mmCIF file of C-alpha atoms in Angstrom:
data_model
loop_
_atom_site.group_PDB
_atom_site.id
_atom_site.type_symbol
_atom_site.label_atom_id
_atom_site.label_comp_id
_atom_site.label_asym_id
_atom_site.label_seq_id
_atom_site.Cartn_x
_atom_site.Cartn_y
_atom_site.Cartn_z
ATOM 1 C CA UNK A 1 -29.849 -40.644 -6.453
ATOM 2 C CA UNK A 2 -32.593 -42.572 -8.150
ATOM 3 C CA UNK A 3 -34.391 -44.486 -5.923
ATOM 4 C CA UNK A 4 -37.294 -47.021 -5.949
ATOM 5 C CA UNK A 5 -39.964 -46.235 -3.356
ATOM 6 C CA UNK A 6 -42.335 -49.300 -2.634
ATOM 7 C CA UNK A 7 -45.615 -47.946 -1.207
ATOM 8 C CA UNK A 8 -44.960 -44.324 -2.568
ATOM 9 C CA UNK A 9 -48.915 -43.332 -2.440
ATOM 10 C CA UNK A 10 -49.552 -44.207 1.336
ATOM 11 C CA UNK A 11 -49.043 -42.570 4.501
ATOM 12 C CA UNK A 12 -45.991 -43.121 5.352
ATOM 13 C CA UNK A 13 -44.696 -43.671 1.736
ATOM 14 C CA UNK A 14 -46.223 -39.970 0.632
ATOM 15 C CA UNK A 15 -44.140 -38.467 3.606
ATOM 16 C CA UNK A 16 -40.615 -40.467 2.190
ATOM 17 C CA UNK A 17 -41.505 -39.524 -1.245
ATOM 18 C CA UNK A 18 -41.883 -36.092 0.017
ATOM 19 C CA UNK A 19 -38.458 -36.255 1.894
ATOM 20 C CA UNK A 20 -35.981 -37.494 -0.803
ATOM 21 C CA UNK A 21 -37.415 -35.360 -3.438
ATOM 22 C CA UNK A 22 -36.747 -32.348 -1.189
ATOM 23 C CA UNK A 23 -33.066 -34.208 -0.802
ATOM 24 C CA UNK A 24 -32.657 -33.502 -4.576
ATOM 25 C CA UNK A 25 -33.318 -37.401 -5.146
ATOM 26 C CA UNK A 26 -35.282 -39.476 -8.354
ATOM 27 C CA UNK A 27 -38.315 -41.310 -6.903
ATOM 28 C CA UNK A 28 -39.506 -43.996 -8.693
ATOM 29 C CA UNK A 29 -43.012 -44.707 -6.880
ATOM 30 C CA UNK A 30 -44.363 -48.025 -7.013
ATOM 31 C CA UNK A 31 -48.095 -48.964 -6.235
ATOM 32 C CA UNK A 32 -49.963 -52.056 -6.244
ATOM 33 C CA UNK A 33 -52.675 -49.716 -7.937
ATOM 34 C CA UNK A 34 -50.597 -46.835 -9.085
ATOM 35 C CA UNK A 35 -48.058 -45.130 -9.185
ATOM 36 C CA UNK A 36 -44.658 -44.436 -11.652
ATOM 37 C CA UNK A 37 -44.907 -48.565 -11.485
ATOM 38 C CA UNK A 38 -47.627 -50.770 -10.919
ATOM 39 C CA UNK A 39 -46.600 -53.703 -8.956
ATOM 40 C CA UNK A 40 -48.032 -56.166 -6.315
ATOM 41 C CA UNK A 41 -44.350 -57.054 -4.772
ATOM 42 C CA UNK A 42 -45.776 -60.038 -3.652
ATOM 43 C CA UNK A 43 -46.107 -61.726 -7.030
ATOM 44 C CA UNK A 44 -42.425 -62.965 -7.836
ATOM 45 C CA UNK A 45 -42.911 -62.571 -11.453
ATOM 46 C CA UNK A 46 -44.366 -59.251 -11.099
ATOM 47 C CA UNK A 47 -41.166 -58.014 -9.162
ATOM 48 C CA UNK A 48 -38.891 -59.278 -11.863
ATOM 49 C CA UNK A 49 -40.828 -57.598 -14.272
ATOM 50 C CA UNK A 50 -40.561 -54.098 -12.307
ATOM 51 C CA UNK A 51 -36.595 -54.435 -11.659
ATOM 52 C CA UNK A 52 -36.419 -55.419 -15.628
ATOM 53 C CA UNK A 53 -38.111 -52.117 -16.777
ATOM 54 C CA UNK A 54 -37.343 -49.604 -13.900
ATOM 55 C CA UNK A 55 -33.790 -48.641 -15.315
ATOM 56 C CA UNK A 56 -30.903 -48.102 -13.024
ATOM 57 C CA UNK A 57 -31.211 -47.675 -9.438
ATOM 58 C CA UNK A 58 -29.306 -46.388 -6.659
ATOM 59 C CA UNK A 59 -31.330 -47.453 -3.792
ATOM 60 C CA UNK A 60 -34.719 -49.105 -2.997
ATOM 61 C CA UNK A 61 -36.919 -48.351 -0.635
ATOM 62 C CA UNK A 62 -40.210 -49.739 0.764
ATOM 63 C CA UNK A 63 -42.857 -48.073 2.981
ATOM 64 C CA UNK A 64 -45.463 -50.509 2.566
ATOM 65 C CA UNK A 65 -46.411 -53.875 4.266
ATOM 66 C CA UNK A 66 -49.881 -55.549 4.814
ATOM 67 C CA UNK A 67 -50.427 -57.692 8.304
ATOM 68 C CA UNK A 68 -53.168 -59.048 9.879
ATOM 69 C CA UNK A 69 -54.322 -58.020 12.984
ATOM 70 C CA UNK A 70 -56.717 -60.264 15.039
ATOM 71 C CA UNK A 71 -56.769 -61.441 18.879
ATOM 72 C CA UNK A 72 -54.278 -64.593 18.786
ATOM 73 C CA UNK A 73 -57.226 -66.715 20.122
ATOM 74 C CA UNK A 74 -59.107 -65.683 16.575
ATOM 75 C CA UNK A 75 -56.549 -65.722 14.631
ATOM 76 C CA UNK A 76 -56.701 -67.962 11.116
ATOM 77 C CA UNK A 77 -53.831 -70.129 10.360
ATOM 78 C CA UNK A 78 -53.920 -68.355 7.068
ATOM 79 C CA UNK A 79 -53.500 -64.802 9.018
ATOM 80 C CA UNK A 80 -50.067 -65.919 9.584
ATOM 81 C CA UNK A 81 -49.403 -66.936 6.027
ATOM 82 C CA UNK A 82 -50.849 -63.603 5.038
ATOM 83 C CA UNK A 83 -48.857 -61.618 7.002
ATOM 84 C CA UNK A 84 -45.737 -63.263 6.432
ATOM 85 C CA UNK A 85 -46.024 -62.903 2.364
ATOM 86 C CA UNK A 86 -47.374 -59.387 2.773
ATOM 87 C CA UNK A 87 -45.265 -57.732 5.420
ATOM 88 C CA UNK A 88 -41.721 -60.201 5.295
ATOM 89 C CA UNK A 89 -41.695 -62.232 1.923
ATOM 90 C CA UNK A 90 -42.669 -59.379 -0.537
ATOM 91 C CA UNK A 91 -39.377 -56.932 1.086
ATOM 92 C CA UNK A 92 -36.804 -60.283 1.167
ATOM 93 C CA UNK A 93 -37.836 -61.134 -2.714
ATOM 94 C CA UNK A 94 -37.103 -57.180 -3.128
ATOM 95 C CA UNK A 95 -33.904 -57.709 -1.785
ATOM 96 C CA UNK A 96 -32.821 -61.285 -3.344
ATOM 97 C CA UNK A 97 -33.868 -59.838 -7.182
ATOM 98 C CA UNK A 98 -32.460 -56.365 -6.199
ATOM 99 C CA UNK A 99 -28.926 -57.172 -5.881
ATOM 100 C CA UNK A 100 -28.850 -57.334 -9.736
ATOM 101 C CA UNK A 101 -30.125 -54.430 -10.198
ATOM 102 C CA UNK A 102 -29.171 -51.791 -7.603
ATOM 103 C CA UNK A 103 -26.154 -49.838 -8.098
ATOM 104 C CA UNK A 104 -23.186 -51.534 -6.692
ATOM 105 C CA UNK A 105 -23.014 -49.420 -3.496
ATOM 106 C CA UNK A 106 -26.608 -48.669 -3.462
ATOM 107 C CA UNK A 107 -28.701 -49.282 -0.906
ATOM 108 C CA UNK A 108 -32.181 -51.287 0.534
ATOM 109 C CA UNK A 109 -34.264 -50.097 2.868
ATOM 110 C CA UNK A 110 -36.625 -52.238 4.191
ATOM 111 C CA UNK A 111 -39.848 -51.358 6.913
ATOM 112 C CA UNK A 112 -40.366 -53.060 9.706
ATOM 113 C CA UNK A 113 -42.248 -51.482 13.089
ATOM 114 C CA UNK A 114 -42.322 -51.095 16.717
ATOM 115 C CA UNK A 115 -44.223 -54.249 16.844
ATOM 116 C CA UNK A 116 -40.849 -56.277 17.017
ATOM 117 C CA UNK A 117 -40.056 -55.303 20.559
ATOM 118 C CA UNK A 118 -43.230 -53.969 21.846
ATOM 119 C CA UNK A 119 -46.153 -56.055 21.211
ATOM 120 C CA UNK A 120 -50.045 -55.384 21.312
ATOM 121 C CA UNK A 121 -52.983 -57.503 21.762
ATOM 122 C CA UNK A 122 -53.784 -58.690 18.487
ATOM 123 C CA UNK A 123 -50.787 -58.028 16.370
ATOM 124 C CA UNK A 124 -48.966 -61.321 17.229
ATOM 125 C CA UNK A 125 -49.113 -62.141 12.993
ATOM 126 C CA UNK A 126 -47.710 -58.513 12.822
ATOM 127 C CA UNK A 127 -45.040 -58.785 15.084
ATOM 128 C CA UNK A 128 -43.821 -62.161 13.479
ATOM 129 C CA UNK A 129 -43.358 -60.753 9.936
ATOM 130 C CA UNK A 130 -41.354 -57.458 11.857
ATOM 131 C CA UNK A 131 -39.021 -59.895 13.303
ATOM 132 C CA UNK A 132 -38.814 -61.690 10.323
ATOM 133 C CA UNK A 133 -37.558 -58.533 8.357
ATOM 134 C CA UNK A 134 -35.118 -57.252 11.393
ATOM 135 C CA UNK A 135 -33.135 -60.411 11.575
ATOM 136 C CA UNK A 136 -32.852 -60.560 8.051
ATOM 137 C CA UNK A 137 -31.618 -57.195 7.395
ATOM 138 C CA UNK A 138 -29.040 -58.117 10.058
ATOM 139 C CA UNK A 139 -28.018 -61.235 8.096
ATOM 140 C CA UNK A 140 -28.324 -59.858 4.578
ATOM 141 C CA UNK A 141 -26.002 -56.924 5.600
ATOM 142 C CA UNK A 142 -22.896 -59.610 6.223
ATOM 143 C CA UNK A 143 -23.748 -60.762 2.447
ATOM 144 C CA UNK A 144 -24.424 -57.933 0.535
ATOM 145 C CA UNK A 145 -21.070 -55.399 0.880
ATOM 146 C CA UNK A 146 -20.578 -53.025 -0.717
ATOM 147 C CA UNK A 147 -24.326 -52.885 -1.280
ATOM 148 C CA UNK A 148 -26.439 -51.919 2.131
ATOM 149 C CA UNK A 149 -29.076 -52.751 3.598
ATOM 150 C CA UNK A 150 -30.983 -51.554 6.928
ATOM 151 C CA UNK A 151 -34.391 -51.519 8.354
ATOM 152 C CA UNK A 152 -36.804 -48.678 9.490
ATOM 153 C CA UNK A 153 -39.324 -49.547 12.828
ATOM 154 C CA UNK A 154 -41.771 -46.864 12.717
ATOM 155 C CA UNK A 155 -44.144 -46.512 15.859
ATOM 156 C CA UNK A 156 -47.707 -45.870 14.973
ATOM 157 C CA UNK A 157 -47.993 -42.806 12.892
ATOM 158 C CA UNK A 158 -49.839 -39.507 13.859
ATOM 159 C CA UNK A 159 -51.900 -39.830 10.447
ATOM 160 C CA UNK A 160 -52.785 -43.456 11.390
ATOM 161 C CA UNK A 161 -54.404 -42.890 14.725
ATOM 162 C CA UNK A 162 -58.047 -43.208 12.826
ATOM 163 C CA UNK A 163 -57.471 -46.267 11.860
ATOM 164 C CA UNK A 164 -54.933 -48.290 14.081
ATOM 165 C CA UNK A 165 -55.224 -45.988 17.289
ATOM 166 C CA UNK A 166 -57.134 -48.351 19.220
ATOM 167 C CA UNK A 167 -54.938 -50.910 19.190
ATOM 168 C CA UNK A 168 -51.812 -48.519 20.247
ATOM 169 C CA UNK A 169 -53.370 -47.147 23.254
ATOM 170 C CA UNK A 170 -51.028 -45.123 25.215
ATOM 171 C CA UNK A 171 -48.359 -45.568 22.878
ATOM 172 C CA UNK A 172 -46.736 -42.414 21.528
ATOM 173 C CA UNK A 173 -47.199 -41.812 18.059
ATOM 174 C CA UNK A 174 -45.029 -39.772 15.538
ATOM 175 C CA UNK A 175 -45.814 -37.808 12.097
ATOM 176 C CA UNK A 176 -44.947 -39.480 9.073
ATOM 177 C CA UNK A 177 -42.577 -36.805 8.486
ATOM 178 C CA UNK A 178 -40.566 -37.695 11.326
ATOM 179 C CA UNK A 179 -40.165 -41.732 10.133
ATOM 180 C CA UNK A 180 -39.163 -40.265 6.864
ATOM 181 C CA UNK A 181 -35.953 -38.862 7.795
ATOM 182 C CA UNK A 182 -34.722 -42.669 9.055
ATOM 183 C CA UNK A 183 -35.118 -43.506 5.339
ATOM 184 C CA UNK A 184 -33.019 -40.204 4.721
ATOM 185 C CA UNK A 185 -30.274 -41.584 7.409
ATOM 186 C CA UNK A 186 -30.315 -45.024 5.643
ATOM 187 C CA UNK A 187 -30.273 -44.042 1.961
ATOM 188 C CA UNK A 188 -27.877 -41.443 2.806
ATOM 189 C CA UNK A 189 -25.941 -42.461 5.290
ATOM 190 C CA UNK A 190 -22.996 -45.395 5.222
ATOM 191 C CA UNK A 191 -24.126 -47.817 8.041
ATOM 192 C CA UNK A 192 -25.908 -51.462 7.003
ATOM 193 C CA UNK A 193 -27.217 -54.354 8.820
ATOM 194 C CA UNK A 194 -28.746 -51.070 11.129
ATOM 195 C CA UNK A 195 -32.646 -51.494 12.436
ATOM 196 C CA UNK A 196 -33.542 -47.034 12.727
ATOM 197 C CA UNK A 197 -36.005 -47.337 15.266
ATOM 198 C CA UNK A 198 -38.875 -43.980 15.304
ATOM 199 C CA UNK A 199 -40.878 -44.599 18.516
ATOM 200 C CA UNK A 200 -40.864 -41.295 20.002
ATOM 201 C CA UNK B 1 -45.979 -82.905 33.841
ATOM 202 C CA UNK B 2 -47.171 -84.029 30.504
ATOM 203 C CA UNK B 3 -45.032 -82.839 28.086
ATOM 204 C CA UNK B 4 -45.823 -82.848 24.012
ATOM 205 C CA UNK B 5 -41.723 -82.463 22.506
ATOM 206 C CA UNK B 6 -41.927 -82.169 18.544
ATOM 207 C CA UNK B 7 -38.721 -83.274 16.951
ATOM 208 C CA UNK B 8 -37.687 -85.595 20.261
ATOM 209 C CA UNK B 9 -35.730 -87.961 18.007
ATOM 210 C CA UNK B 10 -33.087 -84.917 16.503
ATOM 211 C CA UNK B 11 -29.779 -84.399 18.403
ATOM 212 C CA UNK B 12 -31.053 -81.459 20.104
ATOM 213 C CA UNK B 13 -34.654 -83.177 21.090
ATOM 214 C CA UNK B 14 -32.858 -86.519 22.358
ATOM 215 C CA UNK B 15 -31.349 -84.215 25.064
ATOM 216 C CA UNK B 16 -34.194 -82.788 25.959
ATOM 217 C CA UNK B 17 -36.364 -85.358 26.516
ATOM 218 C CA UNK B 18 -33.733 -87.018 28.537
ATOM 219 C CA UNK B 19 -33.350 -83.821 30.730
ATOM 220 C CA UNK B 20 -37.378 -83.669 31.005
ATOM 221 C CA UNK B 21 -37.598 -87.122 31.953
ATOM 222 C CA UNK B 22 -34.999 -87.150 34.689
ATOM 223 C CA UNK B 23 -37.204 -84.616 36.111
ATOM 224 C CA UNK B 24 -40.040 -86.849 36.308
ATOM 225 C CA UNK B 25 -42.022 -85.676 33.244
ATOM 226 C CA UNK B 26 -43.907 -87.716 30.754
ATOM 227 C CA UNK B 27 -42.913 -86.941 27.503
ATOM 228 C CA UNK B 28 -44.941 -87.477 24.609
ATOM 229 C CA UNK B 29 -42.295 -87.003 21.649
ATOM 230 C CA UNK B 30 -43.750 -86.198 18.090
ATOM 231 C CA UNK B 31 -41.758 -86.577 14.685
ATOM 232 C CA UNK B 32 -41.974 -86.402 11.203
ATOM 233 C CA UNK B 33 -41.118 -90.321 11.089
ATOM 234 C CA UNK B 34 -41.336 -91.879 13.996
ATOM 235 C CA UNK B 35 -41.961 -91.204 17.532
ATOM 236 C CA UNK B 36 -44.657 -91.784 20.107
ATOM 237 C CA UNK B 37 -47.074 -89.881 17.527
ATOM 238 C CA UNK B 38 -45.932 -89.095 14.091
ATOM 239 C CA UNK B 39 -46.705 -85.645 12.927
ATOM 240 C CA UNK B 40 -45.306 -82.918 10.491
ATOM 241 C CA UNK B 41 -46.193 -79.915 12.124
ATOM 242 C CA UNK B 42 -46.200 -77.810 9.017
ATOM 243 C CA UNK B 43 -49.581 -79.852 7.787
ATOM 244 C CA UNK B 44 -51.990 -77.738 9.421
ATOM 245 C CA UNK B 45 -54.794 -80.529 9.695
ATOM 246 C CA UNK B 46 -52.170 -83.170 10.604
ATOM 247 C CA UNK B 47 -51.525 -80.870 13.938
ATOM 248 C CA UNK B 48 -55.121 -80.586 14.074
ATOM 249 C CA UNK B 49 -55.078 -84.396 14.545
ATOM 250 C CA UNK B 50 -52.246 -84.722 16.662
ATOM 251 C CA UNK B 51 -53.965 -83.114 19.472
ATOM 252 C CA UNK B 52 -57.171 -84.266 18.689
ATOM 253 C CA UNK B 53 -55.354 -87.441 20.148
ATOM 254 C CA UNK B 54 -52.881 -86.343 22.141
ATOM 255 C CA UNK B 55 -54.870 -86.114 25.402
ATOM 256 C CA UNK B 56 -54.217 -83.869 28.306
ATOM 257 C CA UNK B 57 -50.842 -81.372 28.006
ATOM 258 C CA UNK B 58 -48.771 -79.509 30.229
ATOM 259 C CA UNK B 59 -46.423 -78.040 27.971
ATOM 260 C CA UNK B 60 -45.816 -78.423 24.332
ATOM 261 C CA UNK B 61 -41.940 -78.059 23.315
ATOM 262 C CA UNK B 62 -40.577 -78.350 20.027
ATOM 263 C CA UNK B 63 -36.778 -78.686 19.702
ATOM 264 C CA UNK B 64 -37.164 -79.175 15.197
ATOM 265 C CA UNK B 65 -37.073 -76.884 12.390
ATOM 266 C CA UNK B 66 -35.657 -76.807 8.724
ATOM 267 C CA UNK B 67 -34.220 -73.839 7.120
ATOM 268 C CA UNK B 68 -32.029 -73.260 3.610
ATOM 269 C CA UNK B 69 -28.896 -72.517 3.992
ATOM 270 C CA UNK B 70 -27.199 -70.857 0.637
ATOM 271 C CA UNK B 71 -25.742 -67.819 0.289
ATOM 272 C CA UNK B 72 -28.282 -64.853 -0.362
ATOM 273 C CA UNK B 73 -26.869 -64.534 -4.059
ATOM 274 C CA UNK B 74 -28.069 -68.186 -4.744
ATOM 275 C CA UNK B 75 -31.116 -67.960 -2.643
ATOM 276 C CA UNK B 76 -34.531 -69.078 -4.424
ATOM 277 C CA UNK B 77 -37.505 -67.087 -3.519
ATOM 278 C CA UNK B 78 -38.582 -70.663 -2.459
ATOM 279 C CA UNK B 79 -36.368 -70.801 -0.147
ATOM 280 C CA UNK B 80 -37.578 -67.966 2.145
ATOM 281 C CA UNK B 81 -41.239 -69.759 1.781
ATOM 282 C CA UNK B 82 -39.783 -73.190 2.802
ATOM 283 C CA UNK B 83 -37.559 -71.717 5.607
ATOM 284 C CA UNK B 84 -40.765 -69.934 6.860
ATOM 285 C CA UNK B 85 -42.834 -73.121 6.719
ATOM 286 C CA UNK B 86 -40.092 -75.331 8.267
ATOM 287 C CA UNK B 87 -39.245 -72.945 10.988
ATOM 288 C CA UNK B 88 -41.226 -70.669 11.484
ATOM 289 C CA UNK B 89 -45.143 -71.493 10.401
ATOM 290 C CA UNK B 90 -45.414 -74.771 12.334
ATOM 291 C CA UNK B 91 -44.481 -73.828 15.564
ATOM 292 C CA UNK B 92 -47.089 -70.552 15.573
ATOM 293 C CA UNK B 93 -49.731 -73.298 14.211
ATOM 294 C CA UNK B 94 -48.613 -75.788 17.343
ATOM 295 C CA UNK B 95 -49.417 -72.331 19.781
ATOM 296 C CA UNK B 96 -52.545 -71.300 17.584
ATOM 297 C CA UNK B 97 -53.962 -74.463 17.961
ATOM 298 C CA UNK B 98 -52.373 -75.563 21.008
ATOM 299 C CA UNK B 99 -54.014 -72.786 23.351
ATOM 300 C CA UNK B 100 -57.221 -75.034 23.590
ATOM 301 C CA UNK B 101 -55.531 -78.610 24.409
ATOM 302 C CA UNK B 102 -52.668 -77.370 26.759
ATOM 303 C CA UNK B 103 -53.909 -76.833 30.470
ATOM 304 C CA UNK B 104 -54.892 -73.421 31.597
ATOM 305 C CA UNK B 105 -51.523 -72.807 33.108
ATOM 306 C CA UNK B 106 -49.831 -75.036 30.648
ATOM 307 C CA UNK B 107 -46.752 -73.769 29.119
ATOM 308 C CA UNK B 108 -45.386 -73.489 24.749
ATOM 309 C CA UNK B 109 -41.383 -73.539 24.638
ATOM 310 C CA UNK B 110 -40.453 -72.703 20.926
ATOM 311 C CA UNK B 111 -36.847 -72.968 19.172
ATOM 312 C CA UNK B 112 -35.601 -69.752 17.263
ATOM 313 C CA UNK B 113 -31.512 -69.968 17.389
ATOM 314 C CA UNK B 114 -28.293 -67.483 17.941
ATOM 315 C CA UNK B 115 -29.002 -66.141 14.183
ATOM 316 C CA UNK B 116 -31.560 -64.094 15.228
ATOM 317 C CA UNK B 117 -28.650 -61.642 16.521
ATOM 318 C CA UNK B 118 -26.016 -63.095 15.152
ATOM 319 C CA UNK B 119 -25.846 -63.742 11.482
ATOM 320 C CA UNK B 120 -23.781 -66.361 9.317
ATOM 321 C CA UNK B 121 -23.157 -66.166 5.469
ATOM 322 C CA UNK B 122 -25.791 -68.291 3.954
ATOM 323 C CA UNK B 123 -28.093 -67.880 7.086
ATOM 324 C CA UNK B 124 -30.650 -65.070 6.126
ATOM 325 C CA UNK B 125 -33.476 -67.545 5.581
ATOM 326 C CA UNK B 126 -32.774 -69.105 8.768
ATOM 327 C CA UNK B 127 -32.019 -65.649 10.321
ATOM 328 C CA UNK B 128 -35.491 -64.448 9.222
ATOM 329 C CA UNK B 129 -37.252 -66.959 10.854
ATOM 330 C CA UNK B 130 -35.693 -66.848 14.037
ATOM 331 C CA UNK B 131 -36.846 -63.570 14.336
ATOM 332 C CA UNK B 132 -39.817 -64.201 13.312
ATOM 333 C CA UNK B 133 -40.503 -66.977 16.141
ATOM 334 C CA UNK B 134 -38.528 -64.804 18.832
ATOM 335 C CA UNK B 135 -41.144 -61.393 17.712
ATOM 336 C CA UNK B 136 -44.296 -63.631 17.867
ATOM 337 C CA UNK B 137 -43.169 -65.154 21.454
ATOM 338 C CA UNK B 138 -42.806 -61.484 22.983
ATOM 339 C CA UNK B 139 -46.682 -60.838 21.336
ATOM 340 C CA UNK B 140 -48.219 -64.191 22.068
ATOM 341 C CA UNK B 141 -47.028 -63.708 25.973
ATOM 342 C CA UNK B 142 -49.014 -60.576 25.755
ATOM 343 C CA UNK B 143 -52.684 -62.630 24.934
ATOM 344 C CA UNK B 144 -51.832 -65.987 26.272
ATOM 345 C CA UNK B 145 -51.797 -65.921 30.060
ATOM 346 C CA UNK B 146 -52.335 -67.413 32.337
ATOM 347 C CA UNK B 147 -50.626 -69.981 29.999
ATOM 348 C CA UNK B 148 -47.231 -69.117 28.987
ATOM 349 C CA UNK B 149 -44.726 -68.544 26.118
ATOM 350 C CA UNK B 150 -40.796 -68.188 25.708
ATOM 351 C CA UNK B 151 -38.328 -69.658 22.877
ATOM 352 C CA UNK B 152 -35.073 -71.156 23.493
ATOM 353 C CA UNK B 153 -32.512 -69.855 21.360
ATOM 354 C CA UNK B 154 -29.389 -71.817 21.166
ATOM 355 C CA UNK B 155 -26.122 -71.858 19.229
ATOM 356 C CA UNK B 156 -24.896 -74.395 16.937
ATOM 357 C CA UNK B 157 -24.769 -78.021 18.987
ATOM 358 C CA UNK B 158 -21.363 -79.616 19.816
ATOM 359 C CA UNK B 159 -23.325 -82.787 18.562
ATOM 360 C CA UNK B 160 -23.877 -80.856 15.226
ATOM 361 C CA UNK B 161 -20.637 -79.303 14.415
ATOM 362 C CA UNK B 162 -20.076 -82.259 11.740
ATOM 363 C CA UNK B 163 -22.669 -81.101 9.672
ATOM 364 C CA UNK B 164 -22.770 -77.278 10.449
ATOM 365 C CA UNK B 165 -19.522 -76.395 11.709
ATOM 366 C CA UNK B 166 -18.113 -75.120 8.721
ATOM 367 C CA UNK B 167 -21.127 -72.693 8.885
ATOM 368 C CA UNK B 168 -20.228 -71.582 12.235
ATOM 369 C CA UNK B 169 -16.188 -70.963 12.349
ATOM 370 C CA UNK B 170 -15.315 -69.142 15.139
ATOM 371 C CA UNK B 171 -18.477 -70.096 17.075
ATOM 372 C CA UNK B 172 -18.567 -71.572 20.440
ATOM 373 C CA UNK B 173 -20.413 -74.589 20.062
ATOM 374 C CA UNK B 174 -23.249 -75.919 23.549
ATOM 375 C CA UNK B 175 -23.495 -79.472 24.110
ATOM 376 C CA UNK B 176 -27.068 -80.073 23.877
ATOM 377 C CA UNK B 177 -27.667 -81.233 27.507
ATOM 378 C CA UNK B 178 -26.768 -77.728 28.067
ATOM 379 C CA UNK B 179 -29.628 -76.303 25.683
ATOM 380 C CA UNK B 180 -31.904 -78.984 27.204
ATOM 381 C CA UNK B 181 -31.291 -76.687 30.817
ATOM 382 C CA UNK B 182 -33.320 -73.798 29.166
ATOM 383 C CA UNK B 183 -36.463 -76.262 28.368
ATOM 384 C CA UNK B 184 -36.589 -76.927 31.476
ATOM 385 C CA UNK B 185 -36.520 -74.035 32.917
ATOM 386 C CA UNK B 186 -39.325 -72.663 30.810
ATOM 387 C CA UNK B 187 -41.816 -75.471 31.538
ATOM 388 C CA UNK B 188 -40.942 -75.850 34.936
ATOM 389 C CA UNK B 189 -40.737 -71.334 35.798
ATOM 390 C CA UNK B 190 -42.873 -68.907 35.679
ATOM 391 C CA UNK B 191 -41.664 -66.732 33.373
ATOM 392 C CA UNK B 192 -43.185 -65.764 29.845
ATOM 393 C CA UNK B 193 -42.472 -63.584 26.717
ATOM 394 C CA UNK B 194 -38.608 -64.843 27.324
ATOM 395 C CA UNK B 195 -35.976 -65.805 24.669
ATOM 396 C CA UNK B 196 -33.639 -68.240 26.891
ATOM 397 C CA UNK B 197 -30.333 -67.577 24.836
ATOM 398 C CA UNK B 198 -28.041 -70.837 25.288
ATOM 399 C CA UNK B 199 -25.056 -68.873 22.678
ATOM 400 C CA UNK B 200 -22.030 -69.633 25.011
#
């Protein structure tokens, strides 16, 4: 398959890349920075001009999402509006321009994370956007047959702890490699409207 | 108590502020047009106002939101971003700012709604922000105590089947004195981080 990955150069994006090119599968990586595709997927514009030079696709991916995290008590009423446009809004415009352009019995693949059930202290913003993408994975997959759609909810990742550990205390974390293969399940696999939860 | 209810003029906060005041509660009701304080909650400064002159709180309800409804193929990108806004942004604003005017064991009761599990065509918008609200009461209830957090999440209204029906076939509609039940029991319990489902 060919498939868009959104977020291809991070941590958890390297590790998907890594899995569907083992699979046999065409990644197309996409980077805000770099990448096959340059592309800030939270510029509307800029995502129509991706899907309008990218070529056919059979599935797209993302493995990329930016929230804020900050004690509720600190938190900016901006925080929220950031974290909605760069976790939620940036995966549903993927989606809505998408249908066009994915094959039609490809596949999305959206990110979401453990935050949606299990909350921490200071990742209320976070949380929000998670839901936001879980319920509408749910809701796009009663719209979108034949076309899929599902959602993965990583825990923290093992190659994260530097940086996020602290606010995950105690919370089991898994190797990238080990989200990856929900992305496998998804692209691969028949079921829609599905949330793949990796939290241990 | 002293009760702040946003949207106590719509069909579903008309129920509630009679089921609040036949407990013995003062209720302060806020809307967009009218009310005893008029207010759009999705004008950051404007909720800054409200409770600069709101006075002393118990519990701040809101039984309001907007969301698109279209089906996903016709959906704007606008449309997620005004869904968000209209039912999602304002009532995490009302708790953001809310945590310093609402008493120390005061209560928030926000509105998500059965699409959060249980989609409709045309309802991703509306889907996504349910989820979003429902995901930022589990985190908020993590950072907020001793003050407290849950959402009530009904289905469509028996009072509103003339205008949504169609979007619900097969549905069981609630009468909204029977949604009004599950405000009540958040601002009068002692329970937080809940989603009071009123589906059936």
């Amino acid at each position: 398959m060919r498939i868009l990955l959104v977020g291809a150069g991070g941590t958890l994006g390297s590790a998907v890349r890594k899995a569907f090119t083992e699979r046999g599968h065409e990644v197309v990586g996409v980077g805000r920075t770099g990448g096959d595709l340059i592309c800030d997927v939270t510029d509307t514009a800029a995502v129509a001009r991706m899907y309008a030079q990218v070529g056919p696709l059979d599935a797209v991916t993302v493995a990329a999402g930016d929230a804020v995290f900050r004690p509720l008590a600190d938190m900016a009423a901006d925080d929220f509006v950031a974290t909605f446009r760069g976790k939620a809004l940036g995966q549903l415009e993927l989606v809505r321009q998408g249908v066009r352009h994915v094959a039609a019995t490809g596949s999305f693949t959206l990110v979401s994370g453990i935050l949606t059930e299990e909350p921490i202290v200071a990742g209320s913003a976070a949380s929000a956007a998670n839901g936001a993408v879980e319920a509408f994975v749910r809701a796009a997959a009663i719209e979108l047959p034949p076309q899929r759609i599902n959602a993965v909810s990583p825990t923290v990742l093992e190659e994260s702890l530097p940086a996020y550990g602290p606010f995950f205390t105690g919370m089991q974390s898994v190797p990238a490699a080990r989200a990856a293969t929900a992305y496998v399940r998804s692209v691969e696999g028949a079921q829609t409207g599905q949330v793949y939860q990796v939290h241990c």
